[in-house]
Coordinates of C-alpha atoms and ligand atoms in Angstrom, one line a residue:
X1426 CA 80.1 89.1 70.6
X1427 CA 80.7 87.1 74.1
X1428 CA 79.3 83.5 74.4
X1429 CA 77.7 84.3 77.7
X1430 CA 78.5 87.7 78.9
X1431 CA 76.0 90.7 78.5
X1432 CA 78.3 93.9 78.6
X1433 CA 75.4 96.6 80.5
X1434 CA 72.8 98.3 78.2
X1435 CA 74.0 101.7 79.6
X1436 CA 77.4 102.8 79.6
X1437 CA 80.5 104.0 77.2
X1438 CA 83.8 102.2 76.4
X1439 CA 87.3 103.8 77.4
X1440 CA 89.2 103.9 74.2
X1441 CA 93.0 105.0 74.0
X1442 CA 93.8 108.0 71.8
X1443 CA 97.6 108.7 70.6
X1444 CA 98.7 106.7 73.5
X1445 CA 96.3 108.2 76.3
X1446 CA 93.3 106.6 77.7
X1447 CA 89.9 108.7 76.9
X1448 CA 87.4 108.5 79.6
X1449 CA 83.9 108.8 79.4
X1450 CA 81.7 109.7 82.1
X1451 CA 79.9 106.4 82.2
X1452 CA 82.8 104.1 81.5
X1453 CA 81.8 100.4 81.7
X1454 CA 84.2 98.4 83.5
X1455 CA 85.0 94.7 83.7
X1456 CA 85.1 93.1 87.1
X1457 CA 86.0 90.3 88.7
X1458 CA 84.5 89.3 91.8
X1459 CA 87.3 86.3 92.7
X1460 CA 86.8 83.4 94.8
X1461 CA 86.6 82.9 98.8
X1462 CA 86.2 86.2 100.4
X1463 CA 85.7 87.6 96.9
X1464 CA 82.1 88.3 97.3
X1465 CA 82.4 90.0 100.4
X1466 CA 84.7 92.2 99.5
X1467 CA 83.7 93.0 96.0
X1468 CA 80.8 94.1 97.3
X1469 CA 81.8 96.4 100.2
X1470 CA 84.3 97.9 97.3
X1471 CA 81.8 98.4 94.6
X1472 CA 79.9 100.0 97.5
X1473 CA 82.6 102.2 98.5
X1474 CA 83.4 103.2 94.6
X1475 CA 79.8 103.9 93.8
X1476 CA 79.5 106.3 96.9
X1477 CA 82.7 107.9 96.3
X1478 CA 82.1 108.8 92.5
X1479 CA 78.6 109.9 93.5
X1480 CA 80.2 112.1 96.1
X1481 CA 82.9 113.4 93.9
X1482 CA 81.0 114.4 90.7
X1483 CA 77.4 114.5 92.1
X1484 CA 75.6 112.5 89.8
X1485 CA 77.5 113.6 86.7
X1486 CA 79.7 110.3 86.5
X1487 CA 79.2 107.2 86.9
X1488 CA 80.4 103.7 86.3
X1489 CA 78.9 101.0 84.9
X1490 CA 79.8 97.8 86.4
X1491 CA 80.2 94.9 84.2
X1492 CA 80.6 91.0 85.5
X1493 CA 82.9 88.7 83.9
X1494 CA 84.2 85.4 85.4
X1495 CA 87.3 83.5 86.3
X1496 CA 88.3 81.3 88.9
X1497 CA 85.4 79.0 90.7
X1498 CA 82.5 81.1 89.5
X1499 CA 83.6 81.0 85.9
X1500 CA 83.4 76.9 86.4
X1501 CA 79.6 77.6 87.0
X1502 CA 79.2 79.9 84.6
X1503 CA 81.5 78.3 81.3
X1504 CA 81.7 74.3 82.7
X1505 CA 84.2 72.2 84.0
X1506 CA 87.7 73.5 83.3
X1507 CA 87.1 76.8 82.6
X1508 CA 88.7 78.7 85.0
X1509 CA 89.7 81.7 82.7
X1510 CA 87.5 81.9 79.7
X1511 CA 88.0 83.6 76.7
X1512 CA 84.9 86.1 76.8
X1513 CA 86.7 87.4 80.1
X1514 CA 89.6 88.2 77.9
X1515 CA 87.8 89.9 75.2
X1516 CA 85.6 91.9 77.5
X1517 CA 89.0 93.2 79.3
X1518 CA 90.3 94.2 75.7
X1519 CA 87.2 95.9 74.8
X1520 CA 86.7 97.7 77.8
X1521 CA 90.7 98.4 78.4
X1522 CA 90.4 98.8 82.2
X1523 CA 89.4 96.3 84.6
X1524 CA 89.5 95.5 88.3
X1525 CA 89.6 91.9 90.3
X1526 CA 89.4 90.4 93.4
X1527 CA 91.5 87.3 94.8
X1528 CA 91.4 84.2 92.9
X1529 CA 91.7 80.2 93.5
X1530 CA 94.8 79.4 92.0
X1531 CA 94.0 75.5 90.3
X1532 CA 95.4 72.8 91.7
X1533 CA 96.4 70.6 88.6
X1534 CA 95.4 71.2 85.0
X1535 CA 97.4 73.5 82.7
X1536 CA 96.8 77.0 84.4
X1537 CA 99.6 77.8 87.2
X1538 CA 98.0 80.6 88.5
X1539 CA 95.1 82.8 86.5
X1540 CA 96.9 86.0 88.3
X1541 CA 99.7 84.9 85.8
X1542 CA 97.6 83.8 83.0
X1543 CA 96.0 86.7 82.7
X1544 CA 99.5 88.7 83.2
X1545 CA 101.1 86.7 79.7
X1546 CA 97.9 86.8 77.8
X1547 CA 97.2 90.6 78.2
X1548 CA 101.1 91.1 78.6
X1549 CA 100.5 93.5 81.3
X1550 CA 104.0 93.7 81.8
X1551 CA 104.1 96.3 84.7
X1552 CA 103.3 95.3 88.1
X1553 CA 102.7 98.2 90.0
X1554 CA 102.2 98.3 93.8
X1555 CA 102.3 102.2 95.8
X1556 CA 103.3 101.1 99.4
X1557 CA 102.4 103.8 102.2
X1558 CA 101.2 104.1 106.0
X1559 CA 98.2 104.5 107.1
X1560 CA 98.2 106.7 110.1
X1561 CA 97.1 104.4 112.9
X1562 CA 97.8 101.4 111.5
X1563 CA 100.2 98.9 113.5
X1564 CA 103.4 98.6 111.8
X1565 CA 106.7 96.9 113.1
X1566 CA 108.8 99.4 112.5
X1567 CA 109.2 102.5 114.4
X1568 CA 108.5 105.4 111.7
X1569 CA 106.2 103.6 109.2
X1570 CA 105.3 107.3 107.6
X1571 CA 108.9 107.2 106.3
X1572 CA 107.8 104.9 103.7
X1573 CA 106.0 105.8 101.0
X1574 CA 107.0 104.2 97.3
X1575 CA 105.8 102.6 94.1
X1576 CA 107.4 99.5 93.1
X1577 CA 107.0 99.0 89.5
X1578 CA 108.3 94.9 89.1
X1579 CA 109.0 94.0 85.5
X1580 CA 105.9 91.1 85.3
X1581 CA 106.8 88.5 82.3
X1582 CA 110.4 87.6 82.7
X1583 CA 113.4 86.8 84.7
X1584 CA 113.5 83.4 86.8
X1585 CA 109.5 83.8 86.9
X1586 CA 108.7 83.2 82.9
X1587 CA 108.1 79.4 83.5
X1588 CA 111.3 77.8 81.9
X1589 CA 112.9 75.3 84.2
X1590 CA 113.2 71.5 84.6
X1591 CA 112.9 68.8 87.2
X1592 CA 116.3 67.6 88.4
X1593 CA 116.7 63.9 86.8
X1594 CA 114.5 65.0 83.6
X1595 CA 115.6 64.5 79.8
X1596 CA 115.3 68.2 79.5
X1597 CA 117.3 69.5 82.5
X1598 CA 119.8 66.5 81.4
X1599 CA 120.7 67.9 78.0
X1600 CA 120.4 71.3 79.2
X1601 CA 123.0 70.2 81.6
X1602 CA 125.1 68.3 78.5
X1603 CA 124.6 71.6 76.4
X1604 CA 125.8 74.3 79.0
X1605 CA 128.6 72.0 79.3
X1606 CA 129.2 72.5 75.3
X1607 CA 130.0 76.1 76.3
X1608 CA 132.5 75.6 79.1
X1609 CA 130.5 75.7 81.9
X1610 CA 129.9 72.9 84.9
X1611 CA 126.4 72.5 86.1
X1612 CA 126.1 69.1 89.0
X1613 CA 124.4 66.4 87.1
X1614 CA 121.6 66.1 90.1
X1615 CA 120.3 69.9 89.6
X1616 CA 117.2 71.2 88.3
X1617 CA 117.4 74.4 86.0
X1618 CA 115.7 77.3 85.4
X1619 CA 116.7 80.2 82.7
X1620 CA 116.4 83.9 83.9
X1621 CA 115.9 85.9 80.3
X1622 CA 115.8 89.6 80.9
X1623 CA 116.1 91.4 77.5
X1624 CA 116.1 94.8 76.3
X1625 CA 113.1 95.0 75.3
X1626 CA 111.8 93.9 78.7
X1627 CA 113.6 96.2 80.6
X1628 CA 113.4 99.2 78.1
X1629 CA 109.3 99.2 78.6
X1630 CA 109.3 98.8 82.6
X1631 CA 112.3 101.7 83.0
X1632 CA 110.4 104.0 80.9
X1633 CA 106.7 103.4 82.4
X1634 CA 108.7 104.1 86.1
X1635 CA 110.5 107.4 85.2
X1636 CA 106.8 108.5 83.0
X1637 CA 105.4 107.9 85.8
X1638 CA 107.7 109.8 88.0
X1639 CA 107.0 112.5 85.3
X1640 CA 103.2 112.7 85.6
X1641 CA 103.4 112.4 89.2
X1642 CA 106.0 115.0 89.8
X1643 CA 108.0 113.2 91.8
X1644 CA 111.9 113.4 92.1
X1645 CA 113.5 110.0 92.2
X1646 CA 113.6 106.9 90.2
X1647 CA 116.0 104.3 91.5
X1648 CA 116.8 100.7 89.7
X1649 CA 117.4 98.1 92.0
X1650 CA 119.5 95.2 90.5
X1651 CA 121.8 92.2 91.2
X1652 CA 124.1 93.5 89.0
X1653 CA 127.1 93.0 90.6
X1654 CA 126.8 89.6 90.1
X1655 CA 124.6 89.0 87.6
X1656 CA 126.1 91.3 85.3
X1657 CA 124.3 90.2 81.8
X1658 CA 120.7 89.6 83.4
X1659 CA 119.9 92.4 86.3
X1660 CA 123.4 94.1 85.5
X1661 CA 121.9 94.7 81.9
X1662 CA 118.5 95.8 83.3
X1663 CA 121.0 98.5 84.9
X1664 CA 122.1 99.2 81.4
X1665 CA 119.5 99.5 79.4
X1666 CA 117.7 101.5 82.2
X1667 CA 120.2 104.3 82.0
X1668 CA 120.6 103.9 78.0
X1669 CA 116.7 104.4 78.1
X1670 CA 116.7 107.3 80.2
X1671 CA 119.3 109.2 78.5
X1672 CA 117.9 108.4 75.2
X1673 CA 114.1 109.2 75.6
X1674 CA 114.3 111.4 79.2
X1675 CA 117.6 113.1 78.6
X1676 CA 115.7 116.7 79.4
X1677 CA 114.6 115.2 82.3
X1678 CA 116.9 113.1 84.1
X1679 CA 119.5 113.7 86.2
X1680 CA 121.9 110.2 87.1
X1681 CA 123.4 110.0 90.5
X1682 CA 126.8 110.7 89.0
X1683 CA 125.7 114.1 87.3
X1684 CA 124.0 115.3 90.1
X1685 CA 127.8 115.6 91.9
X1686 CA 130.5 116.0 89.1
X1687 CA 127.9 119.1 87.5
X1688 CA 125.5 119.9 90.5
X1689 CA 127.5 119.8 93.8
X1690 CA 125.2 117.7 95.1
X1691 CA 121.7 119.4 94.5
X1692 CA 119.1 118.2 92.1
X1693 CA 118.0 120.8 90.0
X1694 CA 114.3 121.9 89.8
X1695 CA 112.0 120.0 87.4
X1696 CA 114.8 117.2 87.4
X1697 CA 114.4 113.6 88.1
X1698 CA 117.4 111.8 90.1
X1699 CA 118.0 108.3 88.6
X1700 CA 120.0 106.5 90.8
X1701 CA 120.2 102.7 90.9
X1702 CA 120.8 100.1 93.9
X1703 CA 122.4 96.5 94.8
X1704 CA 118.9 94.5 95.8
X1705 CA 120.1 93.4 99.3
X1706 CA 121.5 96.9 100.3
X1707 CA 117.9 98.0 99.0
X1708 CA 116.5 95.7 101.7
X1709 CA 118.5 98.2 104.2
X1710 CA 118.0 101.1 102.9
X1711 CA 114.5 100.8 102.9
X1712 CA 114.3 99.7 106.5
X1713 CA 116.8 102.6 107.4
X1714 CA 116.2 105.6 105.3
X1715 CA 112.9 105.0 104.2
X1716 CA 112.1 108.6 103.0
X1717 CA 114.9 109.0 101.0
X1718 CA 112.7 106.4 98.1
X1719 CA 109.5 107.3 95.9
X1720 CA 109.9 105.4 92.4
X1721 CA 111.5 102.1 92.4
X1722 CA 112.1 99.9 88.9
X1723 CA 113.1 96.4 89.2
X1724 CA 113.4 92.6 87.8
X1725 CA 110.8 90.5 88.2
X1726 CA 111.7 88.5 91.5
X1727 CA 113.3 91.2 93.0
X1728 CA 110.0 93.3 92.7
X1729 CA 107.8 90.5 94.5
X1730 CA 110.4 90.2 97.8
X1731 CA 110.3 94.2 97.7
X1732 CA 106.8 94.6 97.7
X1733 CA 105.8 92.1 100.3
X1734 CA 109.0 93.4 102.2
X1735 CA 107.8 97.2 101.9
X1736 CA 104.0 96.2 102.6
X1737 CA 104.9 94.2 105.9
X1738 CA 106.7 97.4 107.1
X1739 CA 103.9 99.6 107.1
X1740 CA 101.4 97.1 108.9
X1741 CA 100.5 94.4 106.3
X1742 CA 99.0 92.8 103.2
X1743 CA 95.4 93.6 104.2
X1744 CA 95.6 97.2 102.7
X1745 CA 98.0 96.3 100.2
X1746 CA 96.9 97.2 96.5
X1747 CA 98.3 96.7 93.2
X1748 CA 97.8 96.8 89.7
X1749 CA 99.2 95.3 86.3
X1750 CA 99.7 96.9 83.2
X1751 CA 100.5 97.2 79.5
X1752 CA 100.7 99.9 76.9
X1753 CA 97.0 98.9 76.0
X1754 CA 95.1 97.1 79.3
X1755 CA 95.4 97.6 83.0
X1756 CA 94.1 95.2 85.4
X1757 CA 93.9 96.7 89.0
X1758 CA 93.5 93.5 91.9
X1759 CA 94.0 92.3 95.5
X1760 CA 97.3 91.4 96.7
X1761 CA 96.3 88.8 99.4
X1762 CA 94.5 85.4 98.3
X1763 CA 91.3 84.1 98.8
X1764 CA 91.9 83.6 102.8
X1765 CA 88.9 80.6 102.5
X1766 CA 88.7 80.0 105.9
X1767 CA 86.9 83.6 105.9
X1768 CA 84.6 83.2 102.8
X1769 CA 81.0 84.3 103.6
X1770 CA 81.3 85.4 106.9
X1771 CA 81.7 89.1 106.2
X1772 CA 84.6 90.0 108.3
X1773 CA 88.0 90.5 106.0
X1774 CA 89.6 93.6 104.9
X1775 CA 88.4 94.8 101.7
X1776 CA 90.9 97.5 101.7
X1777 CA 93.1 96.2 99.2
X1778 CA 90.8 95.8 96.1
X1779 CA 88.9 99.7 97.4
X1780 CA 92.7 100.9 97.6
X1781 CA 93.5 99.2 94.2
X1782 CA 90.6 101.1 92.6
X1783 CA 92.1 104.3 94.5
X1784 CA 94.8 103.4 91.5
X1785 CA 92.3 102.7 89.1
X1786 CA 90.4 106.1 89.6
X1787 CA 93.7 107.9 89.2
X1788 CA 94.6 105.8 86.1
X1789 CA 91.3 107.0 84.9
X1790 CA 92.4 111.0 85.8
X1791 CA 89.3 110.3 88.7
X1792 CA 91.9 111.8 91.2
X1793 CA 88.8 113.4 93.2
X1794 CA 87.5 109.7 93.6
X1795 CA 90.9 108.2 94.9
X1796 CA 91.1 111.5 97.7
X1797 CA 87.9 111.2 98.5
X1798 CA 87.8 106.8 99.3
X1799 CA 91.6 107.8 100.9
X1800 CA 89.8 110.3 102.8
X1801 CA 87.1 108.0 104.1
X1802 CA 89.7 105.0 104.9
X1803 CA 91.9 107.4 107.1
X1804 CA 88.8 108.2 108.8
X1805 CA 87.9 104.9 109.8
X1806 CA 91.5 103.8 110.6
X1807 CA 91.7 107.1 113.0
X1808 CA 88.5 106.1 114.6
X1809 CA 90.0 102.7 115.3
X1810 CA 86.6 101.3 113.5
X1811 CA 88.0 98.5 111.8
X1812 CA 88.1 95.2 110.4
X1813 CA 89.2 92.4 112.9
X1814 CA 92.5 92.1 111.4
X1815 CA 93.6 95.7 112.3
X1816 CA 91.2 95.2 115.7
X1817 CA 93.4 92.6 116.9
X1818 CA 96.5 94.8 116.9
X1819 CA 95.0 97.8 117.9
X1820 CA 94.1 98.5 121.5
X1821 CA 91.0 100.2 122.1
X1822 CA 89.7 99.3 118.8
X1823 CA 86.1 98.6 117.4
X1824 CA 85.7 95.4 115.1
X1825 CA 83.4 95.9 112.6
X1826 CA 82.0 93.6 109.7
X1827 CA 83.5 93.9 106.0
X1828 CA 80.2 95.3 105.1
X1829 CA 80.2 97.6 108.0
X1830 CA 83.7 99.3 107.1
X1831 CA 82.2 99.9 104.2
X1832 CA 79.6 101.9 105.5
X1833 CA 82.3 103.4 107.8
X1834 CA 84.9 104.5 104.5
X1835 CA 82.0 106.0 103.3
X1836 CA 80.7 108.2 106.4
X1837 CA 84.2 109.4 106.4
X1838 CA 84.6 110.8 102.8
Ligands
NAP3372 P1 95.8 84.4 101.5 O1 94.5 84.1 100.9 O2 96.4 85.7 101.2 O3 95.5 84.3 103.1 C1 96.6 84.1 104.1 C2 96.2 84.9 105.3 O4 96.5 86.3 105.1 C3 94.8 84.8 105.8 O5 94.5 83.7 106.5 C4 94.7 86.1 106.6 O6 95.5 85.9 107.8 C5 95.6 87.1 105.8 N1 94.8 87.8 104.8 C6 94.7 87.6 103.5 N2 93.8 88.5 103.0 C7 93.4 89.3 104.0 C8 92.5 90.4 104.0 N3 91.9 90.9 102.9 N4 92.3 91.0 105.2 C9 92.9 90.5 106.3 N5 93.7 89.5 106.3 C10 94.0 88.9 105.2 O7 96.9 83.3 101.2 P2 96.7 81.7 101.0 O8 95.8 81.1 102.1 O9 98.1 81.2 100.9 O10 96.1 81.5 99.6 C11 94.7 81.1 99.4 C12 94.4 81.1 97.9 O11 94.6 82.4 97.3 C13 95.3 80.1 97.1 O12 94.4 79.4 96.1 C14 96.3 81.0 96.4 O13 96.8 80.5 95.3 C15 95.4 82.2 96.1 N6 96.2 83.5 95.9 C16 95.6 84.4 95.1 C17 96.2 85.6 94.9 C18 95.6 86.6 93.9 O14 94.5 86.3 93.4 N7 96.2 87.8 93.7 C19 97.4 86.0 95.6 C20 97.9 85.0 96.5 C21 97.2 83.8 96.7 P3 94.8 85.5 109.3 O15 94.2 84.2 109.2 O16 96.0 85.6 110.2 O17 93.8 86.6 109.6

């Protein structure tokens, strides 16, 4: 029972089975629409999805769209303060599987950002972001089609779990006084953060990258890590990824170090290569030998820098999706922000929330769906009919509308 949602008359619920999602054909699914340029591009995705299942299952599936709130619509909707209410979190655990646009993160109040609020309360612990070119698409670097990776960032720990204090505070005072206690100097004028990375923590990311390398077919999982010199936070990430991998893959994985003392160098069919990299050399390597990447595991802060790093590389944020997930719930969204200077005007790029459901349709097993939208992008992009922030860097280029690349993605299928 919701206070004020309505979940659609028509419709099934997803329900998960021995660990597997089961998928009706009429799934009902939560969305959010999210604030600013939301609305626009919520509805050219929805547009885009609806035509695309259509297409790929002629009439036999469907999905049933179901709205739930947060960020300045949910105020409207629930009252003053409300930016996340609970109903939204109960309809995303009934219905397992949802999909947002960008929200207003609230100035003030308790609530740093709902992005995160929603990550701790559905402990969606994977952050998963596929970063690949778009032929056509401007890009600063010379072979963009070199890249193509998924970044899976660890989502509720490290430097980013909350816990630090203003310099001059009680708090980051007797911290100071305690570390002290253990033979260590900290300058009385700092402010402190802690960066916890446990076991646990690092256990469930390692082993949703290499399943998903599994499932995918793919032949390389690297860790990237500060290890070298913080050996008991990302240094144990490192660890524990390996212990992980030979404990619950050990049919299936392959370590950098095997592949040359037993191999002589070749990976050996059906084998994963786990390998693991120094972050800043990462940096490099992915600007130098792109190609040689496809699954990449990491800490929480080095996974943000390496996504926006890798998503820069092949032309931008615009067509940059994402999505973040736990054993139970997955939550696909938009990696840009609201851009509110653009909000109503129809003329941003939806293409991060219709790529993130590309990843929602695949999480579903919809695989024809995700070609099919993929398809239909391409197509636009290769026609240079475009949304003004690819217009503007490529010559010869149509601007369209956000509605009318919609239309476009969807000639193209
Ligand atoms: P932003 O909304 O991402 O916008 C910054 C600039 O990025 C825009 O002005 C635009 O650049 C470009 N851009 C963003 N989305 C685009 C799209 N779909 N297509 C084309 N260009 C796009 O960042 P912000 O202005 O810093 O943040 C605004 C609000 O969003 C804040 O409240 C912030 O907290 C929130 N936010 C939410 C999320 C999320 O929900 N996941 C993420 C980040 C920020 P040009 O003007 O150069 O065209």
């Amino acid at each position: 029972m919701y206070e004020k949602l309505t979940a659609p008359a028509k419709g099934s619920k997803i329900t998960v089975a021995e660990g597997r999602l089961v998928v009706p054909d009429d799934p009902i699914i939560p969305f959010i629409e999210g604030d600013g340029t939301g609305p626009d591009i919520w509805r050219a995705s929805q547009r885009v999805f609806d035509a695309a299942v259509a297409k790929a299952y002629s009439g036999k599936k469907r999905i049933e769209w179901f709205e739930v709130y947060a960020g300045e619509k949910s105020l409207k909707v629930y009252g003053e303060n409300v930016w996340l209410p609970d109903d939204t979190i109960a309809a995303i655990k009934d219905y397992i599987v949802a999909i947002k646009g960008p929200l207003t993160t609230p100035v003030g109040g308790g609530i740093r950002s709902l992005n995160v609020a929603l990550r701790q309360v559905l402990d969606l612990y994977a952050c998963v972001r596929p970063v690949r070119w778009f032929e056509g698409v401007p890009a600063p670097v010379k072979e963009p089609g070199k890249l193509n990776v998924i970044i899976f960032r660890e989502n509720t720990e490290d430097v980013y779990s909350g816990i630090e204090w203003k310099a001059g505070s009680v708090e980051a005072a007797k911290l100071i006084e305690f570390v002290k206690g253990l033979g260590k100097n900290i300058r009385h004028d700092s402010g402190v953060g802690i960066k916890p990375i446990s076991k646990y923590g690092s256990e469930r990311i390692v082993r949703k990258a290499i399943q998903y390398a599994i499932d995918r077919g793919l032949k390389m999982v690297t860790i990237v890590h500060k290890g070298n010199i913080m050996k008991f936070t990302e240094g144990a990430f490192r660890e524990w990824g390996y212990e992980l991998a030979a404990k619950e893959f050990a049919d299936k994985i392959v370590t950098e170090k095997d592949l040359w003392d037993k191999f002589e160098g070749k990976l050996p069919a059906g084998k994963i290569l786990l390998n693991d990299r120094i972050a800043d050399a990462m940096f490099q390597q992915l600007l130098l030998r792109p190609d040689e990447y496809e699954v990449i595991v990491t800490p929480n802060l080095n996974g943000d820098y390496l996504s926006d790093a890798c998503a820069a590389q092949v032309g931008g944020l615009g067509l940059a999706p994402g999505g973040n997930i736990s054993d139970a719930y997955a939550v696909f969204e938009a990696t840009h922000g609201t851009a509110p200077k653009y909000a109503d005007k129809d003329v941003i790029n939806p293409g991060s929330v219709i790529l993130s459901g590309v990843m929602m349709f695949e999480y579903l097993g919809w695989n024809e769906v995700g070609k099919l939208i993929v398809k239909g992008l391409e197509g636009a992009i290769a026609k240079k009919r475009v949304t003004y922030d690819l217009e503007r860097q490529m010559p010869g280029a149509t601007k369209l509308k956000t509605s009318e690349f919609a239309s476009e993605i969807i000639a193209n299928m």
